[in-house]
Amino acid sequence: MTPPRRAFGTDPPGRLPAAMVRVLAAELSDPGRFRRARQYAADGAVVDIAVEPGEVRAEVRGSRFDPYIVALRAALVSDGAPVAMLVPQRDELVATCSCPDGGVIGVVCKHALAALLVLADELTIEPALLARWRSARMQLGEWPGARDAAEPDDEGEPVDLLAGVTTGPRPLPAIATIPSRLPVPIHGDDALADA
């Protein structure tokens, strides 16, 4: 497992799948639990996260000394699935946690939600992690651009999973010009005109 990253730019490559995962986290919870999970994620309570085919594992610090162990499982999808199909639906995700709430059927605990939110942050930085989690090709190491951790990346370019889905940065709207001198009121105090 590796510690989560938090580097964002003005136009991160994985903003679409990350937003979809954040929406999934919100759908899986009530507002209070989601708020606590967001706070856990923002406070760095998710200390380790690992993405493997079919499963995301995380360690989340909670109220006890040892961190809680979270697993987010989703079935692998067929090769060539569009990005939108890689994000699991709420009924496709199985979240387990070693906390007391983790064993309650139909309840996704704040630790699992925090892990899901940190996964969304990771997807913002590296969208290929979504394919690693959900693709059968990644399990076999056949995904274009996939590499063995022991081998240096000597050839090829990284795969942009969102090519053609997102556009480049949009120009900022024009800013209205403000006159250097305000107009003098037609009716009113002449003292305002001298100011």
PDB file of C-alpha atoms in Angstrom:
ATOM      1  CA  MET A   1       0.000   0.000   0.000  1.00  0.00           C
ATOM      2  CA  THR A   2       1.055   3.574  -0.518  1.00  0.00           C
ATOM      3  CA  PRO A   3       0.088   6.810   1.198  1.00  0.00           C
ATOM      4  CA  PRO A   4      -2.522   8.867  -0.675  1.00  0.00           C
ATOM      5  CA  ARG A   5      -1.407  11.783  -2.841  1.00  0.00           C
ATOM      6  CA  ARG A   6      -2.972  15.242  -2.917  1.00  0.00           C
ATOM      7  CA  ALA A   7      -1.545  17.079  -5.909  1.00  0.00           C
ATOM      8  CA  PHE A   8      -4.079  18.831  -8.125  1.00  0.00           C
ATOM      9  CA  GLY A   9      -3.630  21.149 -11.062  1.00  0.00           C
ATOM     10  CA  THR A  10      -6.014  23.511 -12.761  1.00  0.00           C
ATOM     11  CA  ASP A  11      -7.110  20.843 -15.255  1.00  0.00           C
ATOM     12  CA  PRO A  12      -6.479  17.405 -13.698  1.00  0.00           C
ATOM     13  CA  PRO A  13      -6.664  14.482 -16.131  1.00  0.00           C
ATOM     14  CA  GLY A  14      -9.015  12.347 -14.053  1.00  0.00           C
ATOM     15  CA  ARG A  15     -11.597  14.880 -12.971  1.00  0.00           C
ATOM     16  CA  LEU A  16     -14.518  13.084 -14.680  1.00  0.00           C
ATOM     17  CA  PRO A  17     -14.072   9.621 -13.129  1.00  0.00           C
ATOM     18  CA  ALA A  18     -13.127  11.240  -9.808  1.00  0.00           C
ATOM     19  CA  ALA A  19     -16.377  13.216  -9.793  1.00  0.00           C
ATOM     20  CA  MET A  20     -18.322  10.053 -10.601  1.00  0.00           C
ATOM     21  CA  VAL A  21     -16.702   8.215  -7.670  1.00  0.00           C
ATOM     22  CA  ARG A  22     -17.487  11.137  -5.341  1.00  0.00           C
ATOM     23  CA  VAL A  23     -21.136  10.994  -6.451  1.00  0.00           C
ATOM     24  CA  LEU A  24     -21.124   7.246  -5.775  1.00  0.00           C
ATOM     25  CA  ALA A  25     -19.817   7.895  -2.247  1.00  0.00           C
ATOM     26  CA  ALA A  26     -22.576  10.445  -1.644  1.00  0.00           C
ATOM     27  CA  GLU A  27     -25.230   8.008  -2.934  1.00  0.00           C
ATOM     28  CA  LEU A  28     -24.037   5.306  -0.536  1.00  0.00           C
ATOM     29  CA  SER A  29     -24.520   7.373   2.594  1.00  0.00           C
ATOM     30  CA  ASP A  30     -26.647   9.746   4.572  1.00  0.00           C
ATOM     31  CA  PRO A  31     -25.521  13.406   4.769  1.00  0.00           C
ATOM     32  CA  GLY A  32     -24.079  13.147   8.291  1.00  0.00           C
ATOM     33  CA  ARG A  33     -21.980  10.061   7.605  1.00  0.00           C
ATOM     34  CA  PHE A  34     -20.816  11.527   4.284  1.00  0.00           C
ATOM     35  CA  ARG A  35     -19.768  14.759   6.030  1.00  0.00           C
ATOM     36  CA  ARG A  36     -17.727  12.765   8.585  1.00  0.00           C
ATOM     37  CA  ALA A  37     -16.157  10.709   5.790  1.00  0.00           C
ATOM     38  CA  ARG A  38     -15.171  13.889   3.927  1.00  0.00           C
ATOM     39  CA  GLN A  39     -13.584  15.171   7.124  1.00  0.00           C
ATOM     40  CA  TYR A  40     -11.672  11.889   7.580  1.00  0.00           C
ATOM     41  CA  ALA A  41     -10.392  12.119   4.005  1.00  0.00           C
ATOM     42  CA  ALA A  42      -9.424  15.795   4.369  1.00  0.00           C
ATOM     43  CA  ASP A  43      -7.677  15.186   7.708  1.00  0.00           C
ATOM     44  CA  GLY A  44      -5.479  12.433   6.249  1.00  0.00           C
ATOM     45  CA  ALA A  45      -7.107   9.578   8.182  1.00  0.00           C
ATOM     46  CA  VAL A  46      -6.693   7.332   5.119  1.00  0.00           C
ATOM     47  CA  VAL A  47      -3.042   6.467   5.661  1.00  0.00           C
ATOM     48  CA  ASP A  48      -2.579   3.763   3.008  1.00  0.00           C
ATOM     49  CA  ILE A  49      -4.401   2.819  -0.168  1.00  0.00           C
ATOM     50  CA  ALA A  50      -3.761   0.082  -2.735  1.00  0.00           C
ATOM     51  CA  VAL A  51      -5.623  -0.478  -5.997  1.00  0.00           C
ATOM     52  CA  GLU A  52      -5.690  -4.013  -7.370  1.00  0.00           C
ATOM     53  CA  PRO A  53      -7.935  -5.687  -9.944  1.00  0.00           C
ATOM     54  CA  GLY A  54     -11.360  -6.031  -8.363  1.00  0.00           C
ATOM     55  CA  GLU A  55     -10.400  -4.522  -5.006  1.00  0.00           C
ATOM     56  CA  VAL A  56      -9.229  -1.308  -3.375  1.00  0.00           C
ATOM     57  CA  ARG A  57      -7.705  -1.795   0.078  1.00  0.00           C
ATOM     58  CA  ALA A  58      -7.137   1.018   2.538  1.00  0.00           C
ATOM     59  CA  GLU A  59      -6.086   1.621   6.114  1.00  0.00           C
ATOM     60  CA  VAL A  60      -8.093   4.338   7.848  1.00  0.00           C
ATOM     61  CA  ARG A  61      -7.310   5.795  11.266  1.00  0.00           C
ATOM     62  CA  GLY A  62     -10.353   5.959  13.482  1.00  0.00           C
ATOM     63  CA  SER A  63     -11.106   6.042  17.179  1.00  0.00           C
ATOM     64  CA  ARG A  64      -8.986   3.021  18.116  1.00  0.00           C
ATOM     65  CA  PHE A  65      -5.199   2.677  18.139  1.00  0.00           C
ATOM     66  CA  ASP A  66      -4.890   0.379  15.113  1.00  0.00           C
ATOM     67  CA  PRO A  67      -6.248   1.622  11.784  1.00  0.00           C
ATOM     68  CA  TYR A  68      -9.382   0.050  10.357  1.00  0.00           C
ATOM     69  CA  ILE A  69      -8.950  -2.140   7.295  1.00  0.00           C
ATOM     70  CA  VAL A  70     -11.281  -1.242   4.410  1.00  0.00           C
ATOM     71  CA  ALA A  71     -11.919  -3.231   1.232  1.00  0.00           C
ATOM     72  CA  LEU A  72     -13.909  -1.856  -1.715  1.00  0.00           C
ATOM     73  CA  ARG A  73     -14.758  -4.692  -4.099  1.00  0.00           C
ATOM     74  CA  ALA A  74     -16.352  -4.474  -7.525  1.00  0.00           C
ATOM     75  CA  ALA A  75     -16.607  -7.038 -10.292  1.00  0.00           C
ATOM     76  CA  LEU A  76     -14.280  -6.734 -13.253  1.00  0.00           C
ATOM     77  CA  VAL A  77     -15.791  -5.333 -16.459  1.00  0.00           C
ATOM     78  CA  SER A  78     -15.245  -6.415 -20.037  1.00  0.00           C
ATOM     79  CA  ASP A  79     -12.397  -5.063 -22.104  1.00  0.00           C
ATOM     80  CA  GLY A  80     -12.989  -1.830 -23.946  1.00  0.00           C
ATOM     81  CA  ALA A  81     -15.657  -0.583 -21.544  1.00  0.00           C
ATOM     82  CA  PRO A  82     -16.053   3.212 -21.608  1.00  0.00           C
ATOM     83  CA  VAL A  83     -14.873   5.218 -18.610  1.00  0.00           C
ATOM     84  CA  ALA A  84     -18.437   5.690 -17.354  1.00  0.00           C
ATOM     85  CA  MET A  85     -18.866   1.905 -17.152  1.00  0.00           C
ATOM     86  CA  LEU A  86     -15.692   1.515 -15.083  1.00  0.00           C
ATOM     87  CA  VAL A  87     -17.168   3.414 -12.134  1.00  0.00           C
ATOM     88  CA  PRO A  88     -19.291   0.872 -10.251  1.00  0.00           C
ATOM     89  CA  GLN A  89     -22.953   1.487  -9.575  1.00  0.00           C
ATOM     90  CA  ARG A  90     -24.071   1.485  -5.955  1.00  0.00           C
ATOM     91  CA  ASP A  91     -25.367  -2.091  -6.210  1.00  0.00           C
ATOM     92  CA  GLU A  92     -22.071  -3.278  -7.761  1.00  0.00           C
ATOM     93  CA  LEU A  93     -19.845  -2.077  -4.910  1.00  0.00           C
ATOM     94  CA  VAL A  94     -19.233  -4.199  -1.823  1.00  0.00           C
ATOM     95  CA  ALA A  95     -17.598  -2.213   0.977  1.00  0.00           C
ATOM     96  CA  THR A  96     -16.256  -3.942   4.081  1.00  0.00           C
ATOM     97  CA  CYS A  97     -14.486  -2.494   7.106  1.00  0.00           C
ATOM     98  CA  SER A  98     -13.072  -3.876  10.341  1.00  0.00           C
ATOM     99  CA  CYS A  99     -14.982  -1.231  12.350  1.00  0.00           C
ATOM    100  CA  PRO A 100     -18.207  -2.107  14.232  1.00  0.00           C
ATOM    101  CA  ASP A 101     -20.366  -0.532  11.476  1.00  0.00           C
ATOM    102  CA  GLY A 102     -18.503  -2.487   8.793  1.00  0.00           C
ATOM    103  CA  GLY A 103     -20.500  -5.641   9.441  1.00  0.00           C
ATOM    104  CA  VAL A 104     -23.941  -4.048   9.162  1.00  0.00           C
ATOM    105  CA  ILE A 105     -25.669  -5.091   5.943  1.00  0.00           C
ATOM    106  CA  GLY A 106     -26.700  -2.153   3.777  1.00  0.00           C
ATOM    107  CA  VAL A 107     -24.543   0.356   5.666  1.00  0.00           C
ATOM    108  CA  VAL A 108     -21.334   1.790   4.259  1.00  0.00           C
ATOM    109  CA  CYS A 109     -19.288   3.112   7.175  1.00  0.00           C
ATOM    110  CA  LYS A 110     -17.496   6.464   7.239  1.00  0.00           C
ATOM    111  CA  HIS A 111     -14.116   4.697   6.929  1.00  0.00           C
ATOM    112  CA  ALA A 112     -15.119   2.996   3.667  1.00  0.00           C
ATOM    113  CA  LEU A 113     -16.599   6.260   2.381  1.00  0.00           C
ATOM    114  CA  ALA A 114     -13.376   8.099   3.281  1.00  0.00           C
ATOM    115  CA  ALA A 115     -11.402   5.458   1.366  1.00  0.00           C
ATOM    116  CA  LEU A 116     -13.726   5.944  -1.616  1.00  0.00           C
ATOM    117  CA  LEU A 117     -13.201   9.725  -1.472  1.00  0.00           C
ATOM    118  CA  VAL A 118      -9.417   9.302  -1.310  1.00  0.00           C
ATOM    119  CA  LEU A 119      -9.679   6.917  -4.269  1.00  0.00           C
ATOM    120  CA  ALA A 120     -11.454   9.745  -6.116  1.00  0.00           C
ATOM    121  CA  ASP A 121      -8.529  12.048  -5.276  1.00  0.00           C
ATOM    122  CA  GLU A 122      -6.117   9.413  -6.582  1.00  0.00           C
ATOM    123  CA  LEU A 123      -8.154   9.087  -9.795  1.00  0.00           C
ATOM    124  CA  THR A 124      -7.875  12.838 -10.286  1.00  0.00           C
ATOM    125  CA  ILE A 125      -4.105  12.406 -10.396  1.00  0.00           C
ATOM    126  CA  GLU A 126      -3.928   9.013 -12.123  1.00  0.00           C
ATOM    127  CA  PRO A 127      -7.150   8.022 -13.928  1.00  0.00           C
ATOM    128  CA  ALA A 128      -5.620   4.700 -15.062  1.00  0.00           C
ATOM    129  CA  LEU A 129      -6.177   3.448 -11.501  1.00  0.00           C
ATOM    130  CA  LEU A 130      -9.869   3.105 -12.340  1.00  0.00           C
ATOM    131  CA  ALA A 131      -9.009   0.709 -15.156  1.00  0.00           C
ATOM    132  CA  ARG A 132      -6.626  -1.128 -12.831  1.00  0.00           C
ATOM    133  CA  TRP A 133      -9.454  -1.614 -10.320  1.00  0.00           C
ATOM    134  CA  ARG A 134     -12.156  -2.634 -12.773  1.00  0.00           C
ATOM    135  CA  SER A 135     -10.591  -4.082 -15.927  1.00  0.00           C
ATOM    136  CA  ALA A 136      -9.897  -7.746 -16.593  1.00  0.00           C
ATOM    137  CA  ARG A 137      -7.089  -6.658 -18.928  1.00  0.00           C
ATOM    138  CA  MET A 138      -5.311  -4.967 -16.063  1.00  0.00           C
ATOM    139  CA  GLN A 139      -5.512  -8.208 -14.105  1.00  0.00           C
ATOM    140  CA  LEU A 140      -3.599  -9.895 -16.899  1.00  0.00           C
ATOM    141  CA  GLY A 141      -1.190  -6.993 -17.267  1.00  0.00           C
ATOM    142  CA  GLU A 142      -2.345  -6.418 -20.847  1.00  0.00           C
ATOM    143  CA  TRP A 143      -3.752  -2.903 -20.520  1.00  0.00           C
ATOM    144  CA  PRO A 144      -2.072  -0.560 -23.000  1.00  0.00           C
ATOM    145  CA  GLY A 145       0.543   1.396 -21.118  1.00  0.00           C
ATOM    146  CA  ALA A 146       0.563  -1.031 -18.185  1.00  0.00           C
ATOM    147  CA  ARG A 147       3.990  -1.839 -16.866  1.00  0.00           C
ATOM    148  CA  ASP A 148       5.577  -4.230 -14.458  1.00  0.00           C
ATOM    149  CA  ALA A 149       6.789  -2.435 -11.348  1.00  0.00           C
ATOM    150  CA  ALA A 150      10.145  -4.217 -11.635  1.00  0.00           C
ATOM    151  CA  GLU A 151      10.715  -3.033 -15.203  1.00  0.00           C
ATOM    152  CA  PRO A 152      11.535   0.585 -16.018  1.00  0.00           C
ATOM    153  CA  ASP A 153       9.251   2.294 -18.514  1.00  0.00           C
ATOM    154  CA  ASP A 154      11.521   2.521 -21.563  1.00  0.00           C
ATOM    155  CA  GLU A 155       8.965   2.665 -24.317  1.00  0.00           C
ATOM    156  CA  GLY A 156       5.629   4.115 -25.264  1.00  0.00           C
ATOM    157  CA  GLU A 157       3.552   6.956 -23.978  1.00  0.00           C
ATOM    158  CA  PRO A 158       1.133   6.843 -21.060  1.00  0.00           C
ATOM    159  CA  VAL A 159      -2.455   6.017 -21.942  1.00  0.00           C
ATOM    160  CA  ASP A 160      -4.940   8.876 -21.652  1.00  0.00           C
ATOM    161  CA  LEU A 161      -8.192   7.150 -20.687  1.00  0.00           C
ATOM    162  CA  LEU A 162     -10.114  10.386 -21.131  1.00  0.00           C
ATOM    163  CA  ALA A 163      -8.855  11.214 -24.622  1.00  0.00           C
ATOM    164  CA  GLY A 164     -11.767  12.623 -26.561  1.00  0.00           C
ATOM    165  CA  VAL A 165     -13.963  12.778 -23.455  1.00  0.00           C
ATOM    166  CA  THR A 166     -12.620  15.990 -21.966  1.00  0.00           C
ATOM    167  CA  THR A 167     -11.615  19.207 -23.588  1.00  0.00           C
ATOM    168  CA  GLY A 168      -8.699  21.467 -22.868  1.00  0.00           C
ATOM    169  CA  PRO A 169      -8.830  24.427 -20.554  1.00  0.00           C
ATOM    170  CA  ARG A 170     -11.625  26.853 -21.237  1.00  0.00           C
ATOM    171  CA  PRO A 171     -10.887  30.580 -21.564  1.00  0.00           C
ATOM    172  CA  LEU A 172     -11.956  32.788 -18.691  1.00  0.00           C
ATOM    173  CA  PRO A 173     -14.976  35.018 -19.278  1.00  0.00           C
ATOM    174  CA  ALA A 174     -14.293  38.637 -20.185  1.00  0.00           C
ATOM    175  CA  ILE A 175     -14.117  41.004 -17.243  1.00  0.00           C
ATOM    176  CA  ALA A 176     -16.306  44.083 -17.415  1.00  0.00           C
ATOM    177  CA  THR A 177     -14.360  47.329 -17.625  1.00  0.00           C
ATOM    178  CA  ILE A 178     -14.880  49.853 -14.866  1.00  0.00           C
ATOM    179  CA  PRO A 179     -14.621  53.541 -15.799  1.00  0.00           C
ATOM    180  CA  SER A 180     -11.734  55.347 -14.127  1.00  0.00           C
ATOM    181  CA  ARG A 181     -14.021  58.180 -13.027  1.00  0.00           C
ATOM    182  CA  LEU A 182     -17.568  57.618 -11.896  1.00  0.00           C
ATOM    183  CA  PRO A 183     -20.232  59.767 -13.589  1.00  0.00           C
ATOM    184  CA  VAL A 184     -21.456  62.868 -11.786  1.00  0.00           C
ATOM    185  CA  PRO A 185     -25.066  62.554 -10.596  1.00  0.00           C
ATOM    186  CA  ILE A 186     -27.552  64.630 -12.568  1.00  0.00           C
ATOM    187  CA  HIS A 187     -29.680  65.443  -9.541  1.00  0.00           C
ATOM    188  CA  GLY A 188     -28.170  65.629  -6.138  1.00  0.00           C
ATOM    189  CA  ASP A 189     -25.449  67.085  -3.998  1.00  0.00           C
ATOM    190  CA  ASP A 190     -22.573  68.796  -5.848  1.00  0.00           C
ATOM    191  CA  ALA A 191     -20.247  67.675  -3.033  1.00  0.00           C
ATOM    192  CA  LEU A 192     -20.409  64.145  -4.453  1.00  0.00           C
ATOM    193  CA  ALA A 193     -19.095  65.385  -7.790  1.00  0.00           C
ATOM    194  CA  ASP A 194     -16.011  66.933  -6.148  1.00  0.00           C
ATOM    195  CA  ALA A 195     -15.030  63.726  -4.355  1.00  0.00           C
TER     196      ALA A 195
END
